[in-house]
mmCIF file of C-alpha atoms in Angstrom:
data_model
loop_
_atom_site.group_PDB
_atom_site.id
_atom_site.type_symbol
_atom_site.label_atom_id
_atom_site.label_comp_id
_atom_site.label_asym_id
_atom_site.label_seq_id
_atom_site.Cartn_x
_atom_site.Cartn_y
_atom_site.Cartn_z
ATOM 1 C CA MET A 29 -36.960 -68.902 40.329
ATOM 2 C CA GLU A 30 -33.668 -69.977 41.839
ATOM 3 C CA VAL A 31 -32.343 -70.583 38.360
ATOM 4 C CA LEU A 32 -33.249 -67.052 37.390
ATOM 5 C CA ILE A 33 -31.598 -65.616 40.492
ATOM 6 C CA SER A 34 -28.432 -67.648 39.925
ATOM 7 C CA THR A 35 -28.360 -66.551 36.259
ATOM 8 C CA LEU A 36 -28.721 -62.925 37.312
ATOM 9 C CA LYS A 37 -25.920 -63.307 39.860
ATOM 10 C CA GLU A 38 -23.686 -64.766 37.158
ATOM 11 C CA MET A 39 -24.568 -61.849 34.827
ATOM 12 C CA VAL A 40 -23.830 -59.297 37.534
ATOM 13 C CA SER A 41 -20.501 -60.972 38.119
ATOM 14 C CA PHE A 42 -19.819 -60.988 34.342
ATOM 15 C CA ILE A 43 -20.813 -57.330 34.023
ATOM 16 C CA LYS A 44 -18.545 -56.407 36.942
ATOM 17 C CA ASP A 45 -15.598 -58.177 35.335
ATOM 18 C CA TRP A 46 -16.101 -57.295 31.696
ATOM 19 C CA GLY A 47 -18.252 -54.141 31.920
ATOM 20 C CA ALA A 48 -15.376 -51.976 33.000
ATOM 21 C CA LEU A 49 -13.285 -53.327 30.126
ATOM 22 C CA ILE A 50 -16.076 -52.715 27.608
ATOM 23 C CA ILE A 51 -16.576 -49.140 28.846
ATOM 24 C CA ALA A 52 -12.808 -48.546 28.782
ATOM 25 C CA GLY A 53 -12.672 -49.940 25.225
ATOM 26 C CA ILE A 54 -15.504 -47.680 24.089
ATOM 27 C CA SER A 55 -13.773 -44.711 25.770
ATOM 28 C CA LEU A 56 -10.523 -45.591 24.027
ATOM 29 C CA LEU A 57 -12.315 -45.815 20.663
ATOM 30 C CA VAL A 58 -13.991 -42.431 21.237
ATOM 31 C CA ALA A 59 -10.632 -40.892 22.224
ATOM 32 C CA ILE A 60 -8.927 -42.286 19.059
ATOM 33 C CA ILE A 61 -11.743 -40.967 16.846
ATOM 34 C CA SER A 62 -11.559 -37.623 18.634
ATOM 35 C CA LEU A 63 -7.784 -37.458 18.175
ATOM 36 C CA PHE A 64 -8.100 -38.269 14.465
ATOM 37 C CA LYS A 65 -10.766 -35.596 13.921
ATOM 38 C CA SER A 66 -8.755 -33.066 15.937
ATOM 39 C CA SER A 67 -5.637 -33.808 13.883
ATOM 40 C CA LYS A 68 -7.613 -33.432 10.651
ATOM 41 C CA ALA A 69 -9.091 -30.136 11.868
ATOM 42 C CA GLN A 70 -5.610 -28.894 12.838
ATOM 43 C CA ARG A 71 -4.232 -29.713 9.364
ATOM 44 C CA LEU A 72 -7.147 -27.853 7.807
ATOM 45 C CA GLN A 73 -6.561 -24.892 10.131
ATOM 46 C CA ASN A 74 -2.859 -24.871 9.180
ATOM 47 C CA LYS A 75 -3.792 -24.738 5.485
ATOM 48 C CA VAL A 76 -6.198 -21.862 6.168
ATOM 49 C CA ASN A 77 -3.458 -20.031 8.078
ATOM 50 C CA GLU A 78 -1.002 -20.549 5.190
ATOM 51 C CA LEU A 79 -3.557 -19.200 2.698
ATOM 52 C CA GLU A 80 -4.257 -16.191 4.909
ATOM 53 C CA LEU A 81 -0.529 -15.531 5.203
ATOM 54 C CA LYS A 82 -0.122 -15.794 1.422
ATOM 55 C CA ILE A 83 -3.061 -13.431 0.828
ATOM 56 C CA LYS A 84 -1.642 -10.917 3.309
ATOM 57 C CA GLN A 85 1.791 -11.156 1.665
ATOM 58 C CA ASP A 86 0.221 -10.599 -1.776
ATOM 59 C CA GLU A 87 -1.670 -7.573 -0.433
ATOM 60 C CA LEU A 88 1.527 -6.222 1.106
ATOM 61 C CA ASP A 89 3.396 -6.729 -2.188
ATOM 62 C CA LYS A 90 0.586 -4.952 -4.037
ATOM 63 C CA ILE A 91 0.665 -2.006 -1.619
ATOM 64 C CA THR A 92 4.463 -1.832 -1.898
ATOM 65 C CA LYS A 93 4.279 -1.887 -5.705
ATOM 66 C CA GLU A 94 1.613 0.845 -5.712
ATOM 67 C CA LYS A 95 3.787 2.924 -3.397
ATOM 68 C CA GLU A 96 6.822 2.414 -5.655
ATOM 69 C CA ASP A 97 4.747 3.252 -8.746
ATOM 70 C CA ALA A 98 3.527 6.408 -7.039
ATOM 71 C CA GLU A 99 7.148 7.445 -6.598
ATOM 72 C CA PHE A 100 8.355 6.337 -10.041
ATOM 73 C CA ALA A 101 8.993 8.568 -13.029
ATOM 74 C CA CYS A 102 8.743 7.070 -16.515
ATOM 75 C CA VAL A 103 9.894 9.208 -19.426
ATOM 76 C CA GLU A 104 8.736 8.332 -22.938
ATOM 77 C CA ALA A 105 9.164 9.922 -26.355
ATOM 78 C CA ARG A 106 7.290 9.774 -29.651
ATOM 79 C CA PHE A 107 8.089 11.010 -33.124
ATOM 80 C CA ILE A 108 5.130 13.111 -34.293
ATOM 81 C CA THR A 109 4.312 14.853 -37.539
ATOM 82 C CA VAL A 110 2.807 18.331 -37.061
ATOM 83 C CA GLY A 111 2.504 19.329 -40.700
ATOM 84 C CA LYS A 112 3.874 18.613 -44.120
ATOM 85 C CA GLY A 113 7.581 18.029 -43.617
ATOM 86 C CA LYS A 114 7.421 19.243 -40.004
ATOM 87 C CA HIS A 115 8.274 16.802 -37.270
ATOM 88 C CA ARG A 116 8.763 16.954 -33.548
ATOM 89 C CA LEU A 117 9.964 14.652 -30.827
ATOM 90 C CA LYS A 118 7.486 14.808 -27.948
ATOM 91 C CA VAL A 119 9.025 13.807 -24.610
ATOM 92 C CA TRP A 120 6.758 13.309 -21.589
ATOM 93 C CA ASN A 121 6.738 11.889 -18.079
ATOM 94 C CA SER A 122 4.020 9.240 -17.825
ATOM 95 C CA GLY A 123 4.996 8.339 -14.242
ATOM 96 C CA ASN A 124 3.762 9.723 -10.956
ATOM 97 C CA ALA A 125 6.974 11.413 -9.809
ATOM 98 C CA THR A 126 9.238 14.164 -11.102
ATOM 99 C CA ALA A 127 12.073 13.139 -13.441
ATOM 100 C CA TYR A 128 15.356 15.037 -13.413
ATOM 101 C CA HIS A 129 17.988 15.672 -16.105
ATOM 102 C CA VAL A 130 15.737 14.323 -18.868
ATOM 103 C CA SER A 131 17.131 13.835 -22.345
ATOM 104 C CA ALA A 132 16.029 12.090 -25.531
ATOM 105 C CA ARG A 133 18.053 11.012 -28.543
ATOM 106 C CA PHE A 134 17.957 8.725 -31.539
ATOM 107 C CA ASP A 135 19.914 5.496 -31.295
ATOM 108 C CA GLY A 136 22.531 5.486 -34.036
ATOM 109 C CA ASP A 137 22.675 7.600 -37.192
ATOM 110 C CA VAL A 138 19.108 7.716 -38.490
ATOM 111 C CA GLY A 139 19.386 10.936 -40.499
ATOM 112 C CA ILE A 140 17.202 13.003 -38.157
ATOM 113 C CA MET A 141 18.620 16.120 -36.482
ATOM 114 C CA ILE A 142 17.348 17.625 -33.234
ATOM 115 C CA MET A 143 17.381 21.396 -33.754
ATOM 116 C CA ASP A 144 16.828 22.729 -30.232
ATOM 117 C CA GLN A 145 19.349 20.522 -28.477
ATOM 118 C CA GLU A 146 19.957 23.307 -25.917
ATOM 119 C CA LYS A 147 16.714 22.272 -24.143
ATOM 120 C CA GLN A 148 18.422 19.120 -23.031
ATOM 121 C CA PRO A 149 18.980 17.899 -20.473
ATOM 122 C CA PHE A 150 15.616 19.143 -19.296
ATOM 123 C CA GLU A 151 16.371 19.821 -15.626
ATOM 124 C CA GLU A 152 13.012 18.866 -14.133
ATOM 125 C CA LEU A 153 10.017 17.201 -15.787
ATOM 126 C CA GLU A 154 7.027 16.870 -13.493
ATOM 127 C CA ALA A 155 4.571 13.981 -13.645
ATOM 128 C CA ARG A 156 2.358 14.077 -16.772
ATOM 129 C CA LYS A 157 4.213 17.087 -18.207
ATOM 130 C CA SER A 158 5.988 17.176 -21.556
ATOM 131 C CA TYR A 159 8.232 19.145 -23.872
ATOM 132 C CA GLU A 160 8.866 19.007 -27.608
ATOM 133 C CA LEU A 161 12.015 19.111 -29.689
ATOM 134 C CA LEU A 162 12.089 20.390 -33.279
ATOM 135 C CA LEU A 163 13.392 17.873 -35.820
ATOM 136 C CA ILE A 164 14.782 18.108 -39.325
ATOM 137 C CA THR A 165 14.499 15.104 -41.618
ATOM 138 C CA HIS A 166 15.567 14.458 -45.207
ATOM 139 C CA ASN A 167 14.955 11.834 -47.861
ATOM 140 C CA GLY A 168 17.762 9.619 -46.526
ATOM 141 C CA SER A 169 16.252 9.443 -43.033
ATOM 142 C CA ALA A 170 15.541 5.979 -41.667
ATOM 143 C CA SER A 171 11.886 4.951 -41.777
ATOM 144 C CA LYS A 172 12.212 3.043 -38.480
ATOM 145 C CA PHE A 173 14.415 4.035 -35.564
ATOM 146 C CA ARG A 174 14.934 3.710 -31.852
ATOM 147 C CA ILE A 175 14.333 6.610 -29.486
ATOM 148 C CA VAL A 176 16.292 6.519 -26.222
ATOM 149 C CA THR A 177 15.151 8.529 -23.198
ATOM 150 C CA GLU A 178 17.313 8.946 -20.119
ATOM 151 C CA TRP A 179 16.477 10.488 -16.756
ATOM 152 C CA THR A 180 17.334 10.478 -13.069
ATOM 153 C CA ASP A 181 14.790 9.849 -10.317
ATOM 154 C CA SER A 182 14.559 11.660 -6.966
ATOM 155 C CA SER A 183 16.904 9.057 -5.405
ATOM 156 C CA GLY A 184 19.599 9.814 -7.962
ATOM 157 C CA ASN A 185 19.155 6.515 -9.849
ATOM 158 C CA GLN A 186 19.724 6.698 -13.607
ATOM 159 C CA HIS A 187 17.025 5.215 -15.895
ATOM 160 C CA THR A 188 16.902 4.544 -19.635
ATOM 161 C CA LYS A 189 14.011 3.588 -21.872
ATOM 162 C CA THR A 190 14.268 2.596 -25.531
ATOM 163 C CA GLN A 191 11.260 2.746 -27.841
ATOM 164 C CA MET A 192 10.650 2.165 -31.509
ATOM 165 C CA GLY A 193 9.553 5.015 -33.729
ATOM 166 C CA ASP A 194 8.687 5.435 -37.395
ATOM 167 C CA PHE A 195 7.428 7.947 -39.947
ATOM 168 C CA SER A 196 3.674 7.754 -39.847
#
């Protein structure tokens, strides 16, 4: 029995000396693991924040573009045939804002004359509105040509659009 008691006393002495070190070591290990997991979670949170910021920026860009498109005039023109030997140049505003001082012309000498040139420049062409110009063609007219439209927006900025046209 004395042997058992002396063994227990030695163990208690050992536990007193080394127990605190073992518990401190385990605590240190838990703290290191906790720090590693916290760092990993923080990196993940930073990536999530970057993605959220990018998504918000994309949404803001989209809203800005929609706002600009809502305030943008876009004038286009097409060569149309309305009957045998009768042609017109239809000019319209496909944008969402009013275009000012609108004019259309053919690029270069294509052998097509605009008869009612006095309509141009068309002072104000509202969104989705149009006007037509009478044309005269002859056998020497080009089969393909460029149509140039020019207009001014509400800010006073000058715009030009060039499109291809043909006899169809």
